[in-house]
Amino acid sequence: MTRELRMLGTNSKSGECPTLYEDVETGEILVQGYTVTDPGVLARMANPLKGESLVVVDRALLVNFAPKE
């Protein structure tokens, strides 16, 4: 399945991450950011499902561009 994404915003001035997107069909929010690879941090995730991970996102990105509803 190919998702149609609408970019909600980015704090990047040079086109790098992080960026927020919305899936046009489902309304789901997708986050682009650097993947956390530290095993100690990943071990603290609560009940991660197969394929889930953590990404680093600047708080200001969420404040400025995440949907309020």
PDB file of N, CA, C and O in Angstrom:
ATOM      1  N   MET A   1       0.848  -1.179   0.000  1.00  0.00           N
ATOM      2  CA  MET A   1       0.000   0.000   0.000  1.00  0.00           C
ATOM      3  C   MET A   1       0.896   1.245   0.000  1.00  0.00           C
ATOM      4  O   MET A   1       1.788   1.388   0.824  1.00  0.00           O
ATOM      5  N   THR A   2       0.656   2.131  -0.924  1.00  0.00           N
ATOM      6  CA  THR A   2       1.390   3.382  -0.975  1.00  0.00           C
ATOM      7  C   THR A   2       0.557   4.463  -0.309  1.00  0.00           C
ATOM      8  O   THR A   2      -0.611   4.654  -0.622  1.00  0.00           O
ATOM      9  N   ARG A   3       1.160   5.155   0.627  1.00  0.00           N
ATOM     10  CA  ARG A   3       0.455   6.221   1.337  1.00  0.00           C
ATOM     11  C   ARG A   3       0.626   7.540   0.594  1.00  0.00           C
ATOM     12  O   ARG A   3       1.707   7.842   0.095  1.00  0.00           O
ATOM     13  N   GLU A   4      -0.441   8.322   0.563  1.00  0.00           N
ATOM     14  CA  GLU A   4      -0.331   9.688   0.065  1.00  0.00           C
ATOM     15  C   GLU A   4      -0.104  10.578   1.279  1.00  0.00           C
ATOM     16  O   GLU A   4      -0.931  10.623   2.189  1.00  0.00           O
ATOM     17  N   LEU A   5       1.044  11.250   1.310  1.00  0.00           N
ATOM     18  CA  LEU A   5       1.406  12.053   2.469  1.00  0.00           C
ATOM     19  C   LEU A   5       1.290  13.538   2.171  1.00  0.00           C
ATOM     20  O   LEU A   5       1.615  13.990   1.077  1.00  0.00           O
ATOM     21  N   ARG A   6       0.844  14.254   3.177  1.00  0.00           N
ATOM     22  CA  ARG A   6       0.821  15.717   3.133  1.00  0.00           C
ATOM     23  C   ARG A   6       1.792  16.194   4.208  1.00  0.00           C
ATOM     24  O   ARG A   6       1.661  15.830   5.376  1.00  0.00           O
ATOM     25  N   MET A   7       2.786  16.995   3.817  1.00  0.00           N
ATOM     26  CA  MET A   7       3.734  17.497   4.805  1.00  0.00           C
ATOM     27  C   MET A   7       3.042  18.562   5.656  1.00  0.00           C
ATOM     28  O   MET A   7       2.470  19.511   5.130  1.00  0.00           O
ATOM     29  N   LEU A   8       3.102  18.374   6.973  1.00  0.00           N
ATOM     30  CA  LEU A   8       2.509  19.330   7.902  1.00  0.00           C
ATOM     31  C   LEU A   8       3.485  20.426   8.278  1.00  0.00           C
ATOM     32  O   LEU A   8       3.090  21.557   8.519  1.00  0.00           O
ATOM     33  N   GLY A   9       4.769  20.084   8.352  1.00  0.00           N
ATOM     34  CA  GLY A   9       5.754  21.104   8.690  1.00  0.00           C
ATOM     35  C   GLY A   9       7.072  20.526   9.126  1.00  0.00           C
ATOM     36  O   GLY A   9       7.196  19.342   9.428  1.00  0.00           O
ATOM     37  N   THR A  10       8.054  21.418   9.140  1.00  0.00           N
ATOM     38  CA  THR A  10       9.397  21.070   9.580  1.00  0.00           C
ATOM     39  C   THR A  10      10.051  22.302  10.174  1.00  0.00           C
ATOM     40  O   THR A  10       9.724  23.426   9.777  1.00  0.00           O
ATOM     41  N   ASN A  11      10.932  22.094  11.119  1.00  0.00           N
ATOM     42  CA  ASN A  11      11.716  23.197  11.676  1.00  0.00           C
ATOM     43  C   ASN A  11      13.043  23.334  10.939  1.00  0.00           C
ATOM     44  O   ASN A  11      13.808  24.242  11.212  1.00  0.00           O
ATOM     45  N   SER A  12      13.295  22.425  10.004  1.00  0.00           N
ATOM     46  CA  SER A  12      14.565  22.404   9.296  1.00  0.00           C
ATOM     47  C   SER A  12      14.645  23.522   8.269  1.00  0.00           C
ATOM     48  O   SER A  12      13.715  23.754   7.515  1.00  0.00           O
ATOM     49  N   LYS A  13      15.764  24.180   8.237  1.00  0.00           N
ATOM     50  CA  LYS A  13      15.985  25.216   7.243  1.00  0.00           C
ATOM     51  C   LYS A  13      16.701  24.666   6.015  1.00  0.00           C
ATOM     52  O   LYS A  13      16.727  25.286   4.979  1.00  0.00           O
ATOM     53  N   SER A  14      17.269  23.477   6.124  1.00  0.00           N
ATOM     54  CA  SER A  14      18.037  22.916   5.008  1.00  0.00           C
ATOM     55  C   SER A  14      17.409  21.638   4.446  1.00  0.00           C
ATOM     56  O   SER A  14      18.059  20.908   3.719  1.00  0.00           O
ATOM     57  N   GLY A  15      16.154  21.364   4.785  1.00  0.00           N
ATOM     58  CA  GLY A  15      15.469  20.197   4.255  1.00  0.00           C
ATOM     59  C   GLY A  15      15.789  18.883   4.947  1.00  0.00           C
ATOM     60  O   GLY A  15      15.451  17.829   4.442  1.00  0.00           O
ATOM     61  N   GLU A  16      16.440  18.948   6.100  1.00  0.00           N
ATOM     62  CA  GLU A  16      16.740  17.731   6.851  1.00  0.00           C
ATOM     63  C   GLU A  16      15.625  17.461   7.844  1.00  0.00           C
ATOM     64  O   GLU A  16      14.723  18.254   8.022  1.00  0.00           O
ATOM     65  N   CYS A  17      15.680  16.305   8.532  1.00  0.00           N
ATOM     66  CA  CYS A  17      14.648  15.976   9.499  1.00  0.00           C
ATOM     67  C   CYS A  17      14.755  16.868  10.721  1.00  0.00           C
ATOM     68  O   CYS A  17      15.735  17.554  10.854  1.00  0.00           O
ATOM     69  N   PRO A  18      13.816  16.856  11.595  1.00  0.00           N
ATOM     70  CA  PRO A  18      12.589  16.074  11.575  1.00  0.00           C
ATOM     71  C   PRO A  18      11.459  16.793  10.833  1.00  0.00           C
ATOM     72  O   PRO A  18      11.482  18.008  10.692  1.00  0.00           O
ATOM     73  N   THR A  19      10.490  16.010  10.406  1.00  0.00           N
ATOM     74  CA  THR A  19       9.344  16.536   9.664  1.00  0.00           C
ATOM     75  C   THR A  19       8.107  15.765  10.079  1.00  0.00           C
ATOM     76  O   THR A  19       8.179  14.575  10.362  1.00  0.00           O
ATOM     77  N   LEU A  20       6.962  16.429  10.114  1.00  0.00           N
ATOM     78  CA  LEU A  20       5.674  15.772  10.385  1.00  0.00           C
ATOM     79  C   LEU A  20       4.883  15.670   9.087  1.00  0.00           C
ATOM     80  O   LEU A  20       4.862  16.612   8.288  1.00  0.00           O
ATOM     81  N   TYR A  21       4.226  14.517   8.922  1.00  0.00           N
ATOM     82  CA  TYR A  21       3.380  14.271   7.763  1.00  0.00           C
ATOM     83  C   TYR A  21       2.023  13.757   8.237  1.00  0.00           C
ATOM     84  O   TYR A  21       1.912  13.195   9.321  1.00  0.00           O
ATOM     85  N   GLU A  22       1.020  13.900   7.385  1.00  0.00           N
ATOM     86  CA  GLU A  22      -0.290  13.307   7.631  1.00  0.00           C
ATOM     87  C   GLU A  22      -0.620  12.390   6.469  1.00  0.00           C
ATOM     88  O   GLU A  22      -0.425  12.752   5.304  1.00  0.00           O
ATOM     89  N   ASP A  23      -1.105  11.183   6.777  1.00  0.00           N
ATOM     90  CA  ASP A  23      -1.605  10.279   5.754  1.00  0.00           C
ATOM     91  C   ASP A  23      -2.952  10.842   5.314  1.00  0.00           C
ATOM     92  O   ASP A  23      -3.880  10.969   6.125  1.00  0.00           O
ATOM     93  N   VAL A  24      -3.071  11.212   4.043  1.00  0.00           N
ATOM     94  CA  VAL A  24      -4.264  11.891   3.536  1.00  0.00           C
ATOM     95  C   VAL A  24      -5.510  11.028   3.699  1.00  0.00           C
ATOM     96  O   VAL A  24      -6.589  11.529   4.032  1.00  0.00           O
ATOM     97  N   GLU A  25      -5.377   9.711   3.505  1.00  0.00           N
ATOM     98  CA  GLU A  25      -6.537   8.831   3.577  1.00  0.00           C
ATOM     99  C   GLU A  25      -6.962   8.504   5.001  1.00  0.00           C
ATOM    100  O   GLU A  25      -8.139   8.540   5.329  1.00  0.00           O
ATOM    101  N   THR A  26      -5.997   8.199   5.870  1.00  0.00           N
ATOM    102  CA  THR A  26      -6.337   7.719   7.217  1.00  0.00           C
ATOM    103  C   THR A  26      -6.293   8.801   8.296  1.00  0.00           C
ATOM    104  O   THR A  26      -6.830   8.618   9.377  1.00  0.00           O
ATOM    105  N   GLY A  27      -5.582   9.905   8.013  1.00  0.00           N
ATOM    106  CA  GLY A  27      -5.411  10.943   9.024  1.00  0.00           C
ATOM    107  C   GLY A  27      -4.305  10.639  10.015  1.00  0.00           C
ATOM    108  O   GLY A  27      -4.034  11.425  10.915  1.00  0.00           O
ATOM    109  N   GLU A  28      -3.627   9.486   9.876  1.00  0.00           N
ATOM    110  CA  GLU A  28      -2.523   9.147  10.771  1.00  0.00           C
ATOM    111  C   GLU A  28      -1.387  10.147  10.600  1.00  0.00           C
ATOM    112  O   GLU A  28      -1.163  10.672   9.512  1.00  0.00           O
ATOM    113  N   ILE A  29      -0.688  10.395  11.698  1.00  0.00           N
ATOM    114  CA  ILE A  29       0.462  11.295  11.689  1.00  0.00           C
ATOM    115  C   ILE A  29       1.725  10.458  11.634  1.00  0.00           C
ATOM    116  O   ILE A  29       1.894   9.517  12.410  1.00  0.00           O
ATOM    117  N   LEU A  30       2.623  10.807  10.723  1.00  0.00           N
ATOM    118  CA  LEU A  30       3.909  10.117  10.581  1.00  0.00           C
ATOM    119  C   LEU A  30       5.009  11.103  10.920  1.00  0.00           C
ATOM    120  O   LEU A  30       4.906  12.289  10.605  1.00  0.00           O
ATOM    121  N   VAL A  31       6.052  10.593  11.570  1.00  0.00           N
ATOM    122  CA  VAL A  31       7.149  11.434  12.034  1.00  0.00           C
ATOM    123  C   VAL A  31       8.446  10.984  11.383  1.00  0.00           C
ATOM    124  O   VAL A  31       8.782   9.800  11.418  1.00  0.00           O
ATOM    125  N   GLN A  32       9.144  11.920  10.786  1.00  0.00           N
ATOM    126  CA  GLN A  32      10.482  11.651  10.249  1.00  0.00           C
ATOM    127  C   GLN A  32      11.485  12.194  11.241  1.00  0.00           C
ATOM    128  O   GLN A  32      11.416  13.353  11.648  1.00  0.00           O
ATOM    129  N   GLY A  33      12.403  11.349  11.659  1.00  0.00           N
ATOM    130  CA  GLY A  33      13.431  11.763  12.603  1.00  0.00           C
ATOM    131  C   GLY A  33      14.540  10.735  12.639  1.00  0.00           C
ATOM    132  O   GLY A  33      14.460   9.690  12.009  1.00  0.00           O
ATOM    133  N   TYR A  34      15.596  11.037  13.371  1.00  0.00           N
ATOM    134  CA  TYR A  34      16.698  10.099  13.494  1.00  0.00           C
ATOM    135  C   TYR A  34      16.275   8.920  14.358  1.00  0.00           C
ATOM    136  O   TYR A  34      15.719   9.094  15.439  1.00  0.00           O
ATOM    137  N   THR A  35      16.542   7.711  13.891  1.00  0.00           N
ATOM    138  CA  THR A  35      16.180   6.498  14.611  1.00  0.00           C
ATOM    139  C   THR A  35      17.077   6.323  15.834  1.00  0.00           C
ATOM    140  O   THR A  35      18.296   6.464  15.734  1.00  0.00           O
ATOM    141  N   VAL A  36      16.463   6.002  16.962  1.00  0.00           N
ATOM    142  CA  VAL A  36      17.209   5.708  18.188  1.00  0.00           C
ATOM    143  C   VAL A  36      17.788   4.305  18.053  1.00  0.00           C
ATOM    144  O   VAL A  36      17.057   3.360  17.747  1.00  0.00           O
ATOM    145  N   THR A  37      19.076   4.170  18.259  1.00  0.00           N
ATOM    146  CA  THR A  37      19.726   2.864  18.133  1.00  0.00           C
ATOM    147  C   THR A  37      20.332   2.366  19.443  1.00  0.00           C
ATOM    148  O   THR A  37      20.789   1.230  19.506  1.00  0.00           O
ATOM    149  N   ASP A  38      20.309   3.184  20.479  1.00  0.00           N
ATOM    150  CA  ASP A  38      20.894   2.811  21.767  1.00  0.00           C
ATOM    151  C   ASP A  38      20.077   1.673  22.380  1.00  0.00           C
ATOM    152  O   ASP A  38      18.898   1.856  22.712  1.00  0.00           O
ATOM    153  N   PRO A  39      20.663   0.472  22.535  1.00  0.00           N
ATOM    154  CA  PRO A  39      19.934  -0.672  23.074  1.00  0.00           C
ATOM    155  C   PRO A  39      19.345  -0.407  24.456  1.00  0.00           C
ATOM    156  O   PRO A  39      18.270  -0.910  24.783  1.00  0.00           O
ATOM    157  N   GLY A  40      20.046   0.370  25.278  1.00  0.00           N
ATOM    158  CA  GLY A  40      19.538   0.671  26.614  1.00  0.00           C
ATOM    159  C   GLY A  40      18.256   1.488  26.575  1.00  0.00           C
ATOM    160  O   GLY A  40      17.333   1.273  27.360  1.00  0.00           O
ATOM    161  N   VAL A  41      18.182   2.425  25.660  1.00  0.00           N
ATOM    162  CA  VAL A  41      16.966   3.240  25.495  1.00  0.00           C
ATOM    163  C   VAL A  41      15.848   2.388  24.908  1.00  0.00           C
ATOM    164  O   VAL A  41      14.711   2.408  25.397  1.00  0.00           O
ATOM    165  N   LEU A  42      16.152   1.618  23.880  1.00  0.00           N
ATOM    166  CA  LEU A  42      15.123   0.783  23.244  1.00  0.00           C
ATOM    167  C   LEU A  42      14.567  -0.258  24.211  1.00  0.00           C
ATOM    168  O   LEU A  42      13.388  -0.606  24.141  1.00  0.00           O
ATOM    169  N   ALA A  43      15.385  -0.719  25.148  1.00  0.00           N
ATOM    170  CA  ALA A  43      14.931  -1.709  26.136  1.00  0.00           C
ATOM    171  C   ALA A  43      13.882  -1.124  27.071  1.00  0.00           C
ATOM    172  O   ALA A  43      13.122  -1.860  27.697  1.00  0.00           O
ATOM    173  N   ARG A  44      13.801   0.181  27.168  1.00  0.00           N
ATOM    174  CA  ARG A  44      12.826   0.830  28.056  1.00  0.00           C
ATOM    175  C   ARG A  44      11.494   1.116  27.376  1.00  0.00           C
ATOM    176  O   ARG A  44      10.582   1.646  28.002  1.00  0.00           O
ATOM    177  N   MET A  45      11.370   0.757  26.093  1.00  0.00           N
ATOM    178  CA  MET A  45      10.088   0.940  25.406  1.00  0.00           C
ATOM    179  C   MET A  45       9.035   0.037  26.043  1.00  0.00           C
ATOM    180  O   MET A  45       9.320  -1.114  26.378  1.00  0.00           O
ATOM    181  N   ALA A  46       7.831   0.546  26.175  1.00  0.00           N
ATOM    182  CA  ALA A  46       6.738  -0.233  26.745  1.00  0.00           C
ATOM    183  C   ALA A  46       6.049  -1.046  25.648  1.00  0.00           C
ATOM    184  O   ALA A  46       5.420  -0.496  24.751  1.00  0.00           O
ATOM    185  N   ASN A  47       6.226  -2.350  25.685  1.00  0.00           N
ATOM    186  CA  ASN A  47       5.536  -3.279  24.795  1.00  0.00           C
ATOM    187  C   ASN A  47       5.690  -2.965  23.310  1.00  0.00           C
ATOM    188  O   ASN A  47       4.699  -2.835  22.598  1.00  0.00           O
ATOM    189  N   PRO A  48       6.913  -2.833  22.810  1.00  0.00           N
ATOM    190  CA  PRO A  48       7.070  -2.542  21.380  1.00  0.00           C
ATOM    191  C   PRO A  48       6.627  -3.720  20.513  1.00  0.00           C
ATOM    192  O   PRO A  48       6.914  -4.873  20.823  1.00  0.00           O
ATOM    193  N   LEU A  49       5.903  -3.412  19.467  1.00  0.00           N
ATOM    194  CA  LEU A  49       5.492  -4.433  18.514  1.00  0.00           C
ATOM    195  C   LEU A  49       6.583  -4.616  17.464  1.00  0.00           C
ATOM    196  O   LEU A  49       7.442  -3.750  17.295  1.00  0.00           O
ATOM    197  N   LYS A  50       6.541  -5.725  16.747  1.00  0.00           N
ATOM    198  CA  LYS A  50       7.510  -5.975  15.694  1.00  0.00           C
ATOM    199  C   LYS A  50       7.452  -4.818  14.692  1.00  0.00           C
ATOM    200  O   LYS A  50       6.369  -4.425  14.249  1.00  0.00           O
ATOM    201  N   GLY A  51       8.611  -4.259  14.373  1.00  0.00           N
ATOM    202  CA  GLY A  51       8.677  -3.159  13.421  1.00  0.00           C
ATOM    203  C   GLY A  51       8.623  -1.783  14.053  1.00  0.00           C
ATOM    204  O   GLY A  51       8.861  -0.789  13.376  1.00  0.00           O
ATOM    205  N   GLU A  52       8.294  -1.689  15.339  1.00  0.00           N
ATOM    206  CA  GLU A  52       8.245  -0.390  16.010  1.00  0.00           C
ATOM    207  C   GLU A  52       9.626   0.021  16.493  1.00  0.00           C
ATOM    208  O   GLU A  52      10.462  -0.822  16.820  1.00  0.00           O
ATOM    209  N   SER A  53       9.846   1.315  16.545  1.00  0.00           N
ATOM    210  CA  SER A  53      11.089   1.860  17.045  1.00  0.00           C
ATOM    211  C   SER A  53      10.817   3.254  17.589  1.00  0.00           C
ATOM    212  O   SER A  53       9.668   3.690  17.635  1.00  0.00           O
ATOM    213  N   LEU A  54      11.866   3.939  17.967  1.00  0.00           N
ATOM    214  CA  LEU A  54      11.767   5.324  18.430  1.00  0.00           C
ATOM    215  C   LEU A  54      12.511   6.224  17.461  1.00  0.00           C
ATOM    216  O   LEU A  54      13.523   5.828  16.893  1.00  0.00           O
ATOM    217  N   VAL A  55      12.002   7.444  17.280  1.00  0.00           N
ATOM    218  CA  VAL A  55      12.722   8.460  16.523  1.00  0.00           C
ATOM    219  C   VAL A  55      12.813   9.710  17.375  1.00  0.00           C
ATOM    220  O   VAL A  55      11.951   9.969  18.218  1.00  0.00           O
ATOM    221  N   VAL A  56      13.863  10.469  17.171  1.00  0.00           N
ATOM    222  CA  VAL A  56      14.074  11.705  17.921  1.00  0.00           C
ATOM    223  C   VAL A  56      13.388  12.846  17.187  1.00  0.00           C
ATOM    224  O   VAL A  56      13.584  13.030  15.982  1.00  0.00           O
ATOM    225  N   VAL A  57      12.565  13.605  17.911  1.00  0.00           N
ATOM    226  CA  VAL A  57      11.830  14.727  17.333  1.00  0.00           C
ATOM    227  C   VAL A  57      11.960  15.924  18.257  1.00  0.00           C
ATOM    228  O   VAL A  57      11.756  15.816  19.470  1.00  0.00           O
ATOM    229  N   ASP A  58      12.280  17.052  17.681  1.00  0.00           N
ATOM    230  CA  ASP A  58      12.358  18.290  18.433  1.00  0.00           C
ATOM    231  C   ASP A  58      10.969  18.672  18.960  1.00  0.00           C
ATOM    232  O   ASP A  58       9.983  18.629  18.226  1.00  0.00           O
ATOM    233  N   ARG A  59      10.881  19.024  20.228  1.00  0.00           N
ATOM    234  CA  ARG A  59       9.597  19.380  20.834  1.00  0.00           C
ATOM    235  C   ARG A  59       8.902  20.512  20.069  1.00  0.00           C
ATOM    236  O   ARG A  59       7.692  20.502  19.878  1.00  0.00           O
ATOM    237  N   ALA A  60       9.674  21.481  19.586  1.00  0.00           N
ATOM    238  CA  ALA A  60       9.096  22.616  18.860  1.00  0.00           C
ATOM    239  C   ALA A  60       8.384  22.171  17.595  1.00  0.00           C
ATOM    240  O   ALA A  60       7.388  22.778  17.183  1.00  0.00           O
ATOM    241  N   LEU A  61       8.840  21.100  16.962  1.00  0.00           N
ATOM    242  CA  LEU A  61       8.168  20.600  15.763  1.00  0.00           C
ATOM    243  C   LEU A  61       6.741  20.182  16.097  1.00  0.00           C
ATOM    244  O   LEU A  61       5.790  20.519  15.379  1.00  0.00           O
ATOM    245  N   LEU A  62       6.567  19.467  17.185  1.00  0.00           N
ATOM    246  CA  LEU A  62       5.232  19.036  17.593  1.00  0.00           C
ATOM    247  C   LEU A  62       4.356  20.208  18.008  1.00  0.00           C
ATOM    248  O   LEU A  62       3.179  20.286  17.661  1.00  0.00           O
ATOM    249  N   VAL A  63       4.929  21.139  18.743  1.00  0.00           N
ATOM    250  CA  VAL A  63       4.185  22.313  19.197  1.00  0.00           C
ATOM    251  C   VAL A  63       3.715  23.138  17.996  1.00  0.00           C
ATOM    252  O   VAL A  63       2.571  23.596  17.941  1.00  0.00           O
ATOM    253  N   ASN A  64       4.584  23.298  17.010  1.00  0.00           N
ATOM    254  CA  ASN A  64       4.286  24.174  15.892  1.00  0.00           C
ATOM    255  C   ASN A  64       3.424  23.543  14.814  1.00  0.00           C
ATOM    256  O   ASN A  64       2.660  24.255  14.155  1.00  0.00           O
ATOM    257  N   PHE A  65       3.526  22.218  14.606  1.00  0.00           N
ATOM    258  CA  PHE A  65       2.889  21.631  13.435  1.00  0.00           C
ATOM    259  C   PHE A  65       1.940  20.467  13.701  1.00  0.00           C
ATOM    260  O   PHE A  65       1.207  20.084  12.802  1.00  0.00           O
ATOM    261  N   ALA A  66       1.931  19.892  14.878  1.00  0.00           N
ATOM    262  CA  ALA A  66       1.027  18.762  15.139  1.00  0.00           C
ATOM    263  C   ALA A  66      -0.416  19.262  15.180  1.00  0.00           C
ATOM    264  O   ALA A  66      -0.692  20.345  15.683  1.00  0.00           O
ATOM    265  N   PRO A  67      -1.334  18.473  14.612  1.00  0.00           N
ATOM    266  CA  PRO A  67      -2.745  18.873  14.658  1.00  0.00           C
ATOM    267  C   PRO A  67      -3.215  19.048  16.097  1.00  0.00           C
ATOM    268  O   PRO A  67      -2.819  18.307  16.979  1.00  0.00           O
ATOM    269  N   LYS A  68      -4.049  20.011  16.310  1.00  0.00           N
ATOM    270  CA  LYS A  68      -4.542  20.320  17.657  1.00  0.00           C
ATOM    271  C   LYS A  68      -5.805  19.540  18.000  1.00  0.00           C
ATOM    272  O   LYS A  68      -6.274  19.582  19.102  1.00  0.00           O
ATOM    273  N   GLU A  69      -6.371  18.848  17.052  1.00  0.00           N
ATOM    274  CA  GLU A  69      -7.602  18.096  17.301  1.00  0.00           C
ATOM    275  C   GLU A  69      -7.389  16.623  17.301  1.00  0.00           C
ATOM    276  O   GLU A  69      -6.449  16.095  16.875  1.00  0.00           O
TER     277      GLU A  69
END
